[in-house]
């Protein structure tokens, strides 16, 4: 197995960019053992998002602020991709997953009662 690795160094500028400060605050609150995985996953996620649309990474990082929430993300995705109602589609899938999960939990509980 090839054990080659790639070291990546980046700098955040909290005195210049508010989103850099928010990112630092978030990272500082992560447990030490999770930070390496977080950095790795962030880089991979950035590559995946950029592959979908190169504008998304810049837009999401620019709008990352105290007020940033899931609705802001949906809005950026809808405006950038041209797909409307992404948030409604995600909510419907989430509701269906919750219903399935509830049915599965109910089935498990019923099985335990039968024993």
CSV table of N, CA and C in Angstrom, one decimal:
chain,number,residue,atom,x,y,z
A,1,UNK,N,0.8,-1.2,0.0
A,1,UNK,CA,0.0,0.0,0.0
A,1,UNK,C,0.9,1.3,0.0
A,2,UNK,N,0.6,2.2,-0.8
A,2,UNK,CA,1.3,3.4,-0.9
A,2,UNK,C,0.9,4.4,0.2
A,3,UNK,N,1.8,4.8,1.0
A,3,UNK,CA,1.4,5.6,2.1
A,3,UNK,C,1.8,7.1,1.9
A,4,UNK,N,1.6,7.6,0.7
A,4,UNK,CA,1.9,9.0,0.4
A,4,UNK,C,0.9,9.9,0.9
A,5,UNK,N,1.3,11.0,1.4
A,5,UNK,CA,0.4,12.0,2.0
A,5,UNK,C,0.7,13.3,1.4
A,6,UNK,N,-0.3,14.2,1.5
A,6,UNK,CA,-0.1,15.6,1.0
A,6,UNK,C,-0.4,16.6,2.2
A,7,UNK,N,0.6,17.3,2.5
A,7,UNK,CA,0.4,18.3,3.6
A,7,UNK,C,-0.1,19.6,3.0
A,8,UNK,N,-1.1,20.2,3.6
A,8,UNK,CA,-1.6,21.5,3.1
A,8,UNK,C,-1.6,22.5,4.2
A,9,UNK,N,-1.1,23.7,3.8
A,9,UNK,CA,-1.0,24.8,4.8
A,9,UNK,C,-1.9,25.9,4.3
A,10,UNK,N,-2.7,26.5,5.2
A,10,UNK,CA,-3.5,27.6,4.8
A,10,UNK,C,-3.6,28.6,6.0
A,11,UNK,N,-3.8,29.8,5.7
A,11,UNK,CA,-3.9,30.8,6.7
A,11,UNK,C,-5.3,31.5,6.7
A,12,UNK,N,-5.8,31.7,7.9
A,12,UNK,CA,-7.0,32.5,8.1
A,12,UNK,C,-6.7,33.8,8.6
A,13,UNK,N,-7.4,34.8,8.2
A,13,UNK,CA,-7.1,36.2,8.6
A,13,UNK,C,-8.3,36.8,9.4
A,14,UNK,N,-8.4,36.5,10.7
A,14,UNK,CA,-9.6,37.0,11.5
A,14,UNK,C,-9.7,38.5,11.6
A,15,UNK,N,-8.5,39.2,11.5
A,15,UNK,CA,-8.6,40.6,11.6
A,15,UNK,C,-9.1,41.3,10.3
A,16,UNK,N,-9.1,40.5,9.2
A,16,UNK,CA,-9.6,41.1,8.0
A,16,UNK,C,-11.0,40.6,7.6
A,17,UNK,N,-11.2,39.3,7.8
A,17,UNK,CA,-12.5,38.7,7.4
A,17,UNK,C,-13.2,38.1,8.6
A,18,UNK,N,-14.5,38.5,8.7
A,18,UNK,CA,-15.3,38.0,9.8
A,18,UNK,C,-15.6,36.5,9.7
A,19,UNK,N,-15.7,36.0,8.5
A,19,UNK,CA,-15.9,34.6,8.3
A,19,UNK,C,-14.7,33.8,8.7
A,20,UNK,N,-13.5,34.3,8.6
A,20,UNK,CA,-12.3,33.6,9.1
A,20,UNK,C,-12.4,33.5,10.6
A,21,UNK,N,-12.8,34.6,11.3
A,21,UNK,CA,-12.9,34.6,12.7
A,21,UNK,C,-13.9,33.6,13.2
A,22,UNK,N,-15.0,33.5,12.5
A,22,UNK,CA,-16.1,32.5,12.9
A,22,UNK,C,-15.6,31.1,12.7
A,23,UNK,N,-14.8,30.9,11.6
A,23,UNK,CA,-14.3,29.5,11.4
A,23,UNK,C,-13.3,29.2,12.5
A,24,UNK,N,-12.4,30.1,12.8
A,24,UNK,CA,-11.4,29.8,13.9
A,24,UNK,C,-12.2,29.5,15.2
A,25,UNK,N,-13.2,30.3,15.5
A,25,UNK,CA,-14.0,30.0,16.8
A,25,UNK,C,-14.6,28.6,16.7
A,26,UNK,N,-15.1,28.2,15.6
A,26,UNK,CA,-15.7,26.9,15.4
A,26,UNK,C,-14.6,25.8,15.7
A,27,UNK,N,-13.5,26.0,15.0
A,27,UNK,CA,-12.4,25.0,15.1
A,27,UNK,C,-11.8,24.9,16.5
A,28,UNK,N,-11.7,26.1,17.1
A,28,UNK,CA,-11.2,26.1,18.5
A,28,UNK,C,-12.1,25.3,19.5
A,29,UNK,N,-13.4,25.2,19.2
A,29,UNK,CA,-14.3,24.5,20.0
A,29,UNK,C,-14.4,23.0,19.7
A,30,UNK,N,-13.7,22.6,18.7
A,30,UNK,CA,-13.7,21.1,18.4
A,30,UNK,C,-12.8,20.4,19.3
A,31,UNK,N,-13.1,19.2,19.7
A,31,UNK,CA,-12.1,18.4,20.5
A,31,UNK,C,-10.9,18.2,19.6
A,32,UNK,N,-9.7,18.2,20.3
A,32,UNK,CA,-8.5,18.0,19.6
A,32,UNK,C,-8.4,16.8,18.6
A,33,UNK,N,-9.0,15.7,19.1
A,33,UNK,CA,-8.9,14.5,18.3
A,33,UNK,C,-9.8,14.6,17.0
A,34,UNK,N,-10.7,15.5,16.9
A,34,UNK,CA,-11.5,15.7,15.7
A,34,UNK,C,-11.0,16.7,14.7
A,35,UNK,N,-10.1,17.5,15.1
A,35,UNK,CA,-9.6,18.6,14.2
A,35,UNK,C,-9.0,18.1,12.9
A,36,UNK,N,-8.2,17.1,13.0
A,36,UNK,CA,-7.5,16.6,11.8
A,36,UNK,C,-8.6,16.1,10.8
A,37,UNK,N,-9.5,15.3,11.3
A,37,UNK,CA,-10.6,14.8,10.4
A,37,UNK,C,-11.5,15.9,9.9
A,38,UNK,N,-11.7,16.9,10.7
A,38,UNK,CA,-12.5,18.1,10.2
A,38,UNK,C,-11.8,18.8,9.1
A,39,UNK,N,-10.5,19.0,9.2
A,39,UNK,CA,-9.7,19.7,8.1
A,39,UNK,C,-9.8,18.8,6.8
A,40,UNK,N,-9.6,17.6,7.0
A,40,UNK,CA,-9.6,16.7,5.8
A,40,UNK,C,-10.9,16.7,5.1
A,41,UNK,N,-12.0,16.5,6.0
A,41,UNK,CA,-13.4,16.5,5.4
A,41,UNK,C,-13.7,17.9,4.8
A,42,UNK,N,-13.3,18.9,5.4
A,42,UNK,CA,-13.5,20.3,4.8
A,42,UNK,C,-12.9,20.4,3.4
A,43,UNK,N,-11.7,20.0,3.3
A,43,UNK,CA,-11.0,20.1,2.0
A,43,UNK,C,-11.7,19.2,0.9
A,44,UNK,N,-12.1,18.0,1.3
A,44,UNK,CA,-12.8,17.1,0.4
A,44,UNK,C,-14.1,17.7,0.0
A,45,UNK,N,-14.9,18.2,1.0
A,45,UNK,CA,-16.2,18.8,0.8
A,45,UNK,C,-16.0,20.0,-0.2
A,46,UNK,N,-15.0,20.8,0.0
A,46,UNK,CA,-14.8,22.0,-0.8
A,46,UNK,C,-14.5,21.5,-2.3
A,47,UNK,N,-13.7,20.5,-2.4
A,47,UNK,CA,-13.5,20.0,-3.8
A,47,UNK,C,-14.8,19.5,-4.4
A,48,UNK,N,-15.6,18.7,-3.7
A,48,UNK,CA,-16.8,18.2,-4.2
A,48,UNK,C,-17.8,19.3,-4.6
A,49,UNK,N,-17.9,20.3,-3.7
A,49,UNK,CA,-18.8,21.4,-4.0
A,49,UNK,C,-18.3,22.2,-5.2
A,50,UNK,N,-17.0,22.4,-5.3
A,50,UNK,CA,-16.4,23.2,-6.4
A,50,UNK,C,-16.6,22.4,-7.7
A,51,UNK,N,-16.6,21.1,-7.7
A,51,UNK,CA,-16.8,20.3,-8.9
A,51,UNK,C,-18.2,20.5,-9.4
A,52,UNK,N,-19.2,20.6,-8.5
A,52,UNK,CA,-20.6,20.8,-8.9
A,52,UNK,C,-20.7,22.2,-9.6
A,53,UNK,N,-20.2,23.2,-8.9
A,53,UNK,CA,-20.2,24.6,-9.5
A,53,UNK,C,-19.1,25.4,-8.8
A,54,UNK,N,-18.2,25.9,-9.6
A,54,UNK,CA,-17.0,26.5,-9.0
A,54,UNK,C,-17.4,27.8,-8.2
A,55,UNK,N,-18.5,28.4,-8.4
A,55,UNK,CA,-18.9,29.6,-7.7
A,55,UNK,C,-19.4,29.3,-6.3
A,56,UNK,N,-19.8,28.1,-6.0
A,56,UNK,CA,-20.4,27.8,-4.7
A,56,UNK,C,-19.5,28.0,-3.6
A,57,UNK,N,-18.3,27.5,-3.7
A,57,UNK,CA,-17.3,27.6,-2.6
A,57,UNK,C,-17.1,29.1,-2.1
A,58,UNK,N,-16.9,30.0,-3.1
A,58,UNK,CA,-16.7,31.4,-2.8
A,58,UNK,C,-18.0,32.0,-2.2
A,59,UNK,N,-19.1,31.7,-2.7
A,59,UNK,CA,-20.4,32.2,-2.2
A,59,UNK,C,-20.7,31.8,-0.8
A,60,UNK,N,-20.5,30.5,-0.6
A,60,UNK,CA,-20.8,30.0,0.8
A,60,UNK,C,-19.8,30.6,1.8
A,61,UNK,N,-18.5,30.6,1.5
A,61,UNK,CA,-17.6,31.2,2.4
A,61,UNK,C,-17.8,32.7,2.6
A,62,UNK,N,-18.2,33.4,1.6
A,62,UNK,CA,-18.5,34.8,1.7
A,62,UNK,C,-19.6,35.1,2.6
A,63,UNK,N,-20.7,34.3,2.5
A,63,UNK,CA,-21.9,34.5,3.3
A,63,UNK,C,-21.9,33.9,4.7
A,64,UNK,N,-20.8,33.2,5.0
A,64,UNK,CA,-20.7,32.5,6.3
A,64,UNK,C,-20.5,33.6,7.4
A,65,UNK,N,-21.6,33.7,8.2
A,65,UNK,CA,-21.6,34.8,9.2
A,65,UNK,C,-22.4,34.3,10.4
A,66,UNK,N,-22.6,35.1,11.4
A,66,UNK,CA,-23.5,34.7,12.5
A,66,UNK,C,-24.9,34.4,12.1
A,67,UNK,N,-25.4,35.0,11.0
A,67,UNK,CA,-26.7,34.8,10.5
A,67,UNK,C,-26.9,33.6,9.6
A,68,UNK,N,-25.8,33.0,9.2
A,68,UNK,CA,-25.8,32.0,8.2
A,68,UNK,C,-26.5,30.7,8.7
A,69,UNK,N,-27.5,30.3,8.0
A,69,UNK,CA,-28.3,29.1,8.4
A,69,UNK,C,-28.6,28.2,7.2
A,70,UNK,N,-29.4,27.2,7.4
A,70,UNK,CA,-29.7,26.3,6.3
A,70,UNK,C,-30.5,27.0,5.2
A,71,UNK,N,-31.3,28.0,5.6
A,71,UNK,CA,-32.1,28.7,4.6
A,71,UNK,C,-31.2,29.5,3.6
A,72,UNK,N,-30.1,30.1,4.2
A,72,UNK,CA,-29.1,30.8,3.4
A,72,UNK,C,-28.5,29.8,2.4
A,73,UNK,N,-28.1,28.7,2.9
A,73,UNK,CA,-27.5,27.7,2.0
A,73,UNK,C,-28.4,27.3,0.9
A,74,UNK,N,-29.7,27.0,1.2
A,74,UNK,CA,-30.7,26.6,0.2
A,74,UNK,C,-30.8,27.7,-0.8
A,75,UNK,N,-30.8,29.0,-0.4
A,75,UNK,CA,-31.0,30.1,-1.3
A,75,UNK,C,-29.8,30.2,-2.2
A,76,UNK,N,-28.6,30.0,-1.7
A,76,UNK,CA,-27.4,30.1,-2.5
A,76,UNK,C,-27.4,28.9,-3.6
A,77,UNK,N,-27.8,27.7,-3.1
A,77,UNK,CA,-27.9,26.6,-4.1
A,77,UNK,C,-28.9,26.8,-5.1
A,78,UNK,N,-30.1,27.4,-4.7
A,78,UNK,CA,-31.2,27.6,-5.7
A,78,UNK,C,-30.8,28.7,-6.7
A,79,UNK,N,-30.2,29.8,-6.2
A,79,UNK,CA,-29.8,30.8,-7.2
A,79,UNK,C,-28.6,30.4,-8.1
A,80,UNK,N,-27.7,29.6,-7.6
A,80,UNK,CA,-26.5,29.3,-8.4
A,80,UNK,C,-26.9,28.2,-9.4
A,81,UNK,N,-27.6,27.2,-8.9
A,81,UNK,CA,-27.9,26.0,-9.8
A,81,UNK,C,-29.1,26.2,-10.7
A,82,UNK,N,-30.0,27.2,-10.3
A,82,UNK,CA,-31.2,27.4,-11.1
A,82,UNK,C,-32.3,26.5,-10.7
A,83,UNK,N,-32.0,25.6,-9.8
A,83,UNK,CA,-33.1,24.7,-9.3
A,83,UNK,C,-33.9,25.4,-8.2
A,84,UNK,N,-35.2,25.4,-8.3
A,84,UNK,CA,-36.0,26.0,-7.3
A,84,UNK,C,-36.5,25.0,-6.3
A,85,UNK,N,-36.9,25.5,-5.2
A,85,UNK,CA,-37.5,24.7,-4.1
A,85,UNK,C,-36.6,23.6,-3.6
A,86,UNK,N,-35.3,23.8,-3.6
A,86,UNK,CA,-34.4,22.8,-3.0
A,86,UNK,C,-34.8,22.5,-1.6
A,87,UNK,N,-35.1,23.6,-0.8
A,87,UNK,CA,-35.4,23.4,0.6
A,87,UNK,C,-36.7,22.6,0.8
A,88,UNK,N,-37.7,22.7,-0.1
A,88,UNK,CA,-38.9,21.9,0.1
A,88,UNK,C,-38.6,20.5,-0.3
A,89,UNK,N,-37.8,20.2,-1.3
A,89,UNK,CA,-37.4,18.9,-1.6
A,89,UNK,C,-36.7,18.2,-0.5
A,90,UNK,N,-35.8,18.9,0.1
A,90,UNK,CA,-35.0,18.3,1.2
A,90,UNK,C,-35.9,18.1,2.4
A,91,UNK,N,-36.9,19.0,2.7
A,91,UNK,CA,-37.8,18.8,3.8
A,91,UNK,C,-38.6,17.6,3.6
A,92,UNK,N,-39.1,17.4,2.4
A,92,UNK,CA,-40.0,16.2,2.1
A,92,UNK,C,-39.2,14.9,2.3
A,93,UNK,N,-37.9,14.9,1.8
A,93,UNK,CA,-37.1,13.7,2.0
A,93,UNK,C,-36.8,13.5,3.5
A,94,UNK,N,-36.6,14.6,4.3
A,94,UNK,CA,-36.3,14.5,5.7
A,94,UNK,C,-37.6,13.9,6.4
A,95,UNK,N,-38.7,14.4,6.0
A,95,UNK,CA,-40.0,13.9,6.7
A,95,UNK,C,-40.2,12.4,6.3
A,96,UNK,N,-39.9,12.0,5.1
A,96,UNK,CA,-40.1,10.6,4.7
A,96,UNK,C,-39.1,9.7,5.5
A,97,UNK,N,-37.8,10.2,5.7
A,97,UNK,CA,-36.8,9.5,6.4
A,97,UNK,C,-37.3,9.4,7.9
A,98,UNK,N,-37.8,10.4,8.5
A,98,UNK,CA,-38.3,10.4,9.8
A,98,UNK,C,-39.4,9.4,10.0
A,99,UNK,N,-40.3,9.4,9.0
A,99,UNK,CA,-41.5,8.5,9.1
A,99,UNK,C,-41.0,7.0,9.0
A,100,UNK,N,-40.0,6.8,8.1
A,100,UNK,CA,-39.5,5.4,8.0
A,100,UNK,C,-38.7,5.0,9.3
A,101,UNK,N,-38.0,6.0,9.8
A,101,UNK,CA,-37.2,5.7,11.1
A,101,UNK,C,-38.2,5.4,12.2
A,102,UNK,N,-39.3,6.2,12.3
A,102,UNK,CA,-40.3,6.0,13.3
A,102,UNK,C,-41.0,4.6,13.2
A,103,UNK,N,-41.3,4.2,11.9
A,103,UNK,CA,-41.9,2.9,11.7
A,103,UNK,C,-40.9,1.8,12.1
A,104,UNK,N,-39.7,2.0,11.7
A,104,UNK,CA,-38.6,1.0,12.0
A,104,UNK,C,-38.5,0.9,13.6
A,105,UNK,N,-38.5,2.0,14.3
A,105,UNK,CA,-38.4,2.0,15.7
A,105,UNK,C,-39.6,1.3,16.3
A,106,UNK,N,-40.8,1.6,15.8
A,106,UNK,CA,-42.0,1.0,16.3
A,106,UNK,C,-41.9,-0.5,16.1
A,107,UNK,N,-41.5,-1.0,14.9
A,107,UNK,CA,-41.4,-2.4,14.7
A,107,UNK,C,-40.4,-3.0,15.7
A,108,UNK,N,-39.3,-2.4,15.9
A,108,UNK,CA,-38.3,-2.9,16.9
A,108,UNK,C,-38.9,-3.0,18.3
A,109,UNK,N,-39.7,-2.0,18.7
A,109,UNK,CA,-40.3,-2.0,20.0
A,109,UNK,C,-41.3,-3.1,20.1
A,110,UNK,N,-42.1,-3.3,19.0
A,110,UNK,CA,-43.1,-4.4,19.0
A,110,UNK,C,-42.5,-5.7,19.1
A,111,UNK,N,-41.4,-5.9,18.4
A,111,UNK,CA,-40.7,-7.2,18.4
A,111,UNK,C,-40.2,-7.5,19.9
A,112,UNK,N,-39.7,-6.5,20.5
A,112,UNK,CA,-39.2,-6.6,21.9
A,112,UNK,C,-40.3,-7.0,22.8
A,113,UNK,N,-41.5,-6.4,22.6
A,113,UNK,CA,-42.7,-6.7,23.4
A,113,UNK,C,-43.1,-8.2,23.3
A,114,UNK,N,-43.0,-8.7,22.1
A,114,UNK,CA,-43.4,-10.1,21.8
A,114,UNK,C,-42.5,-11.1,22.5
A,115,UNK,N,-41.3,-10.7,22.8
A,115,UNK,CA,-40.4,-11.7,23.4
A,115,UNK,C,-40.7,-11.9,24.8
